[in-house]
Amino acid sequence: MLHVSTKVDRPDPDLVARLAAYGSATVHEAQGRLGALSSSIKPVDRAMSVCGPAFTVRCAPRDNLMLQVAIAHAQPGDVVVVSAGEYTEAGSFGDVLANACQAKGIAGLVTDTGVRDTEQLRALGFPVFSYSVCIKGTVKETIGPMNEPVLIGGELVRPGDVIRGDADGVVVVRREDLAYAVEKSQAREEAEDGFIADYRAGKSTIEVSNLEGVLKAKGLVIDG
């Protein structure tokens, strides 16, 4: 017998919404280059974007029993995060389960295994980030943990941590660091806007990034 929990300590939804305004790369850099999941986990469609608290589940490879349990218990706005051992040769999620997620208001799915029915997923517009695309079916045999920390894409994701995914990739923000990540992401974007304005005003990359001293210290001599 295995007891699993459906309780998640979710962060402030206003902060989640504010984080969604920033891209995954910005969030990753802003929080000290932390939290980036493996680049092997990619969106089914580059237009897909998601931001929400993680509802975690661990599945056996080529088995989506616990994924179905997670979908049944996840709440509107949650991102279902599936750790399945980086197993590429299985299509554990497709258009039928995507419709189930959409009907519940689930925000998206991130998995380190495969998905299928990608044309239908694109048409639905349900955000799916996966390790592979594979037509091979799965079984429903193995029970496992739910709403416990899981390892996915080289990062530990805990229930209630915030997942931000877009065309560039997926990043996780610790629930207790969310306000900090939002603040630093805003500051980074404002700084980058300033860099762009400087470039358009005619300044060089060396001037804008203050590289003259760095290049001199490294012995770079530019002739001409």
CSV table of N, CA, C and O in Angstrom, one decimal, residues 162-213:
chain,number,residue,atom,x,y,z
A,162,VAL,N,7.8,26.9,-8.9
A,162,VAL,CA,7.1,27.5,-10.1
A,162,VAL,C,7.9,27.1,-11.3
A,162,VAL,O,9.1,27.2,-11.4
A,163,ILE,N,7.1,26.6,-12.3
A,163,ILE,CA,7.7,26.2,-13.6
A,163,ILE,C,7.4,27.3,-14.6
A,163,ILE,O,6.3,27.7,-14.8
A,164,ARG,N,8.5,27.7,-15.3
A,164,ARG,CA,8.3,28.7,-16.4
A,164,ARG,C,8.9,28.0,-17.7
A,164,ARG,O,10.1,27.7,-17.7
A,165,GLY,N,8.0,27.8,-18.6
A,165,GLY,CA,8.5,27.2,-19.9
A,165,GLY,C,8.0,28.0,-21.1
A,165,GLY,O,6.9,28.6,-21.1
A,166,ASP,N,8.9,28.1,-22.1
A,166,ASP,CA,8.6,28.8,-23.3
A,166,ASP,C,9.4,28.2,-24.4
A,166,ASP,O,10.0,27.1,-24.3
A,167,ALA,N,9.5,28.9,-25.6
A,167,ALA,CA,10.3,28.4,-26.7
A,167,ALA,C,11.7,28.1,-26.4
A,167,ALA,O,12.3,27.2,-27.1
A,168,ASP,N,12.3,28.8,-25.4
A,168,ASP,CA,13.7,28.6,-25.2
A,168,ASP,C,14.0,27.4,-24.2
A,168,ASP,O,15.2,26.9,-24.2
A,169,GLY,N,13.0,27.0,-23.4
A,169,GLY,CA,13.3,25.9,-22.5
A,169,GLY,C,12.4,26.0,-21.2
A,169,GLY,O,11.4,26.8,-21.2
A,170,VAL,N,12.8,25.3,-20.2
A,170,VAL,CA,12.1,25.3,-18.9
A,170,VAL,C,13.0,25.6,-17.8
A,170,VAL,O,14.1,25.1,-17.7
A,171,VAL,N,12.5,26.4,-16.9
A,171,VAL,CA,13.3,26.8,-15.7
A,171,VAL,C,12.4,26.6,-14.5
A,171,VAL,O,11.1,26.8,-14.5
A,172,VAL,N,12.9,26.2,-13.3
A,172,VAL,CA,12.2,26.1,-12.1
A,172,VAL,C,12.7,27.1,-11.1
A,172,VAL,O,13.9,27.4,-11.0
A,173,VAL,N,11.7,27.7,-10.4
A,173,VAL,CA,12.0,28.7,-9.4
A,173,VAL,C,11.5,28.2,-8.1
A,173,VAL,O,10.3,27.8,-8.0
A,174,ARG,N,12.3,28.1,-7.1
A,174,ARG,CA,11.9,27.7,-5.8
A,174,ARG,C,10.8,28.6,-5.2
A,174,ARG,O,10.8,29.8,-5.4
A,175,ARG,N,9.8,28.0,-4.6
A,175,ARG,CA,8.6,28.7,-4.2
A,175,ARG,C,9.0,29.9,-3.3
A,175,ARG,O,8.5,31.0,-3.4
A,176,GLU,N,10.0,29.6,-2.4
A,176,GLU,CA,10.4,30.7,-1.4
A,176,GLU,C,11.2,31.8,-2.1
A,176,GLU,O,11.5,32.8,-1.5
A,177,ASP,N,11.7,31.5,-3.3
A,177,ASP,CA,12.5,32.5,-4.0
A,177,ASP,C,11.7,33.2,-5.1
A,177,ASP,O,12.3,34.0,-5.9
A,178,LEU,N,10.4,33.0,-5.2
A,178,LEU,CA,9.6,33.6,-6.3
A,178,LEU,C,9.7,35.1,-6.3
A,178,LEU,O,9.9,35.7,-7.4
A,179,ALA,N,9.5,35.8,-5.2
A,179,ALA,CA,9.5,37.2,-5.2
A,179,ALA,C,10.8,37.8,-5.6
A,179,ALA,O,10.9,38.7,-6.4
A,180,TYR,N,11.9,37.1,-5.2
A,180,TYR,CA,13.3,37.5,-5.6
A,180,TYR,C,13.4,37.4,-7.1
A,180,TYR,O,14.0,38.2,-7.7
A,181,ALA,N,13.0,36.2,-7.6
A,181,ALA,CA,13.1,36.0,-9.0
A,181,ALA,C,12.4,37.0,-9.9
A,181,ALA,O,12.9,37.4,-10.9
A,182,VAL,N,11.2,37.4,-9.4
A,182,VAL,CA,10.4,38.4,-10.1
A,182,VAL,C,11.1,39.7,-10.1
A,182,VAL,O,11.3,40.4,-11.2
A,183,GLU,N,11.6,40.1,-9.0
A,183,GLU,CA,12.3,41.4,-8.8
A,183,GLU,C,13.6,41.4,-9.7
A,183,GLU,O,13.8,42.4,-10.4
A,184,LYS,N,14.4,40.3,-9.7
A,184,LYS,CA,15.6,40.3,-10.4
A,184,LYS,C,15.4,40.2,-11.9
A,184,LYS,O,16.1,40.7,-12.7
A,185,SER,N,14.3,39.5,-12.3
A,185,SER,CA,13.9,39.4,-13.7
A,185,SER,C,13.6,40.8,-14.3
A,185,SER,O,13.9,41.1,-15.4
A,186,GLN,N,12.8,41.5,-13.5
A,186,GLN,CA,12.4,42.9,-13.9
A,186,GLN,C,13.7,43.8,-14.1
A,186,GLN,O,13.8,44.5,-15.1
A,187,ALA,N,14.6,43.7,-13.1
A,187,ALA,CA,15.8,44.5,-13.2
A,187,ALA,C,16.6,44.1,-14.4
A,187,ALA,O,17.2,44.9,-15.1
A,188,ARG,N,16.7,42.8,-14.7
A,188,ARG,CA,17.5,42.3,-15.8
A,188,ARG,C,16.9,42.8,-17.1
A,188,ARG,O,17.6,43.3,-18.0
A,189,GLU,N,15.6,42.8,-17.3
A,189,GLU,CA,14.9,43.3,-18.5
A,189,GLU,C,15.2,44.8,-18.7
A,189,GLU,O,15.4,45.2,-19.8
A,190,GLU,N,15.1,45.5,-17.6
A,190,GLU,CA,15.3,47.0,-17.7
A,190,GLU,C,16.7,47.2,-18.1
A,190,GLU,O,17.0,48.1,-18.9
A,191,ALA,N,17.7,46.5,-17.5
A,191,ALA,CA,19.1,46.7,-17.9
A,191,ALA,C,19.3,46.3,-19.4
A,191,ALA,O,20.0,47.1,-20.1
A,192,GLU,N,18.7,45.2,-19.9
A,192,GLU,CA,18.8,44.9,-21.3
A,192,GLU,C,18.2,45.9,-22.2
A,192,GLU,O,18.7,46.1,-23.3
A,193,ASP,N,17.1,46.5,-21.8
A,193,ASP,CA,16.5,47.5,-22.6
A,193,ASP,C,17.5,48.7,-22.7
A,193,ASP,O,17.6,49.3,-23.8
A,194,GLY,N,18.2,49.0,-21.6
A,194,GLY,CA,19.2,50.0,-21.7
A,194,GLY,C,20.3,49.7,-22.7
A,194,GLY,O,20.8,50.6,-23.4
A,195,PHE,N,20.8,48.4,-22.6
A,195,PHE,CA,21.8,48.0,-23.6
A,195,PHE,C,21.4,48.2,-25.0
A,195,PHE,O,22.1,48.7,-25.9
A,196,ILE,N,20.2,47.8,-25.3
A,196,ILE,CA,19.6,47.9,-26.7
A,196,ILE,C,19.6,49.4,-27.1
A,196,ILE,O,19.9,49.7,-28.2
A,197,ALA,N,19.1,50.2,-26.2
A,197,ALA,CA,19.1,51.7,-26.5
A,197,ALA,C,20.5,52.2,-26.8
A,197,ALA,O,20.7,53.0,-27.7
A,198,ASP,N,21.5,51.7,-26.0
A,198,ASP,CA,22.9,52.2,-26.3
A,198,ASP,C,23.4,51.7,-27.6
A,198,ASP,O,24.0,52.5,-28.4
A,199,TYR,N,23.1,50.5,-28.0
A,199,TYR,CA,23.5,50.0,-29.3
A,199,TYR,C,22.9,50.8,-30.4
A,199,TYR,O,23.5,51.2,-31.4
A,200,ARG,N,21.6,51.1,-30.3
A,200,ARG,CA,20.9,51.8,-31.3
A,200,ARG,C,21.4,53.3,-31.4
A,200,ARG,O,21.2,54.0,-32.4
A,201,ALA,N,22.0,53.7,-30.3
A,201,ALA,CA,22.5,55.1,-30.3
A,201,ALA,C,23.9,55.1,-30.8
A,201,ALA,O,24.6,56.2,-30.9
A,202,GLY,N,24.5,54.0,-31.2
A,202,GLY,CA,25.8,53.9,-31.8
A,202,GLY,C,26.9,53.4,-31.0
A,202,GLY,O,28.1,53.3,-31.5
A,203,LYS,N,26.7,53.0,-29.8
A,203,LYS,CA,27.8,52.5,-28.9
A,203,LYS,C,28.1,51.1,-29.3
A,203,LYS,O,27.3,50.3,-29.8
A,204,SER,N,29.4,50.7,-29.1
A,204,SER,CA,29.8,49.3,-29.5
A,204,SER,C,29.6,48.4,-28.3
A,204,SER,O,29.3,48.8,-27.2
A,205,THR,N,29.7,47.1,-28.7
A,205,THR,CA,29.5,46.1,-27.6
A,205,THR,C,30.6,46.2,-26.6
A,205,THR,O,30.3,45.9,-25.4
A,206,ILE,N,31.8,46.6,-27.0
A,206,ILE,CA,32.9,46.8,-26.0
A,206,ILE,C,32.6,47.9,-25.0
A,206,ILE,O,32.8,47.8,-23.8
A,207,GLU,N,32.0,49.0,-25.5
A,207,GLU,CA,31.6,50.1,-24.7
A,207,GLU,C,30.5,49.7,-23.7
A,207,GLU,O,30.6,50.0,-22.5
A,208,VAL,N,29.5,49.1,-24.3
A,208,VAL,CA,28.3,48.8,-23.5
A,208,VAL,C,28.6,47.8,-22.4
A,208,VAL,O,28.1,47.9,-21.2
A,209,SER,N,29.4,46.8,-22.7
A,209,SER,CA,29.7,45.8,-21.7
A,209,SER,C,31.0,46.0,-20.9
A,209,SER,O,31.4,45.2,-20.2
A,210,ASN,N,31.5,47.2,-21.1
A,210,ASN,CA,32.8,47.6,-20.4
A,210,ASN,C,33.9,46.5,-20.5
A,210,ASN,O,34.4,46.1,-19.5
A,211,LEU,N,34.2,46.2,-21.7
A,211,LEU,CA,35.1,45.1,-22.0
A,211,LEU,C,36.5,45.5,-22.2
A,211,LEU,O,37.4,44.7,-22.3
A,212,GLU,N,36.8,46.8,-22.3
A,212,GLU,CA,38.1,47.3,-22.7
A,212,GLU,C,39.2,46.8,-21.7
A,212,GLU,O,40.2,46.3,-22.1
A,213,GLY,N,38.8,47.0,-20.4
A,213,GLY,CA,39.8,46.5,-19.4
A,213,GLY,C,40.0,45.0,-19.4
A,213,GLY,O,41.1,44.5,-19.2
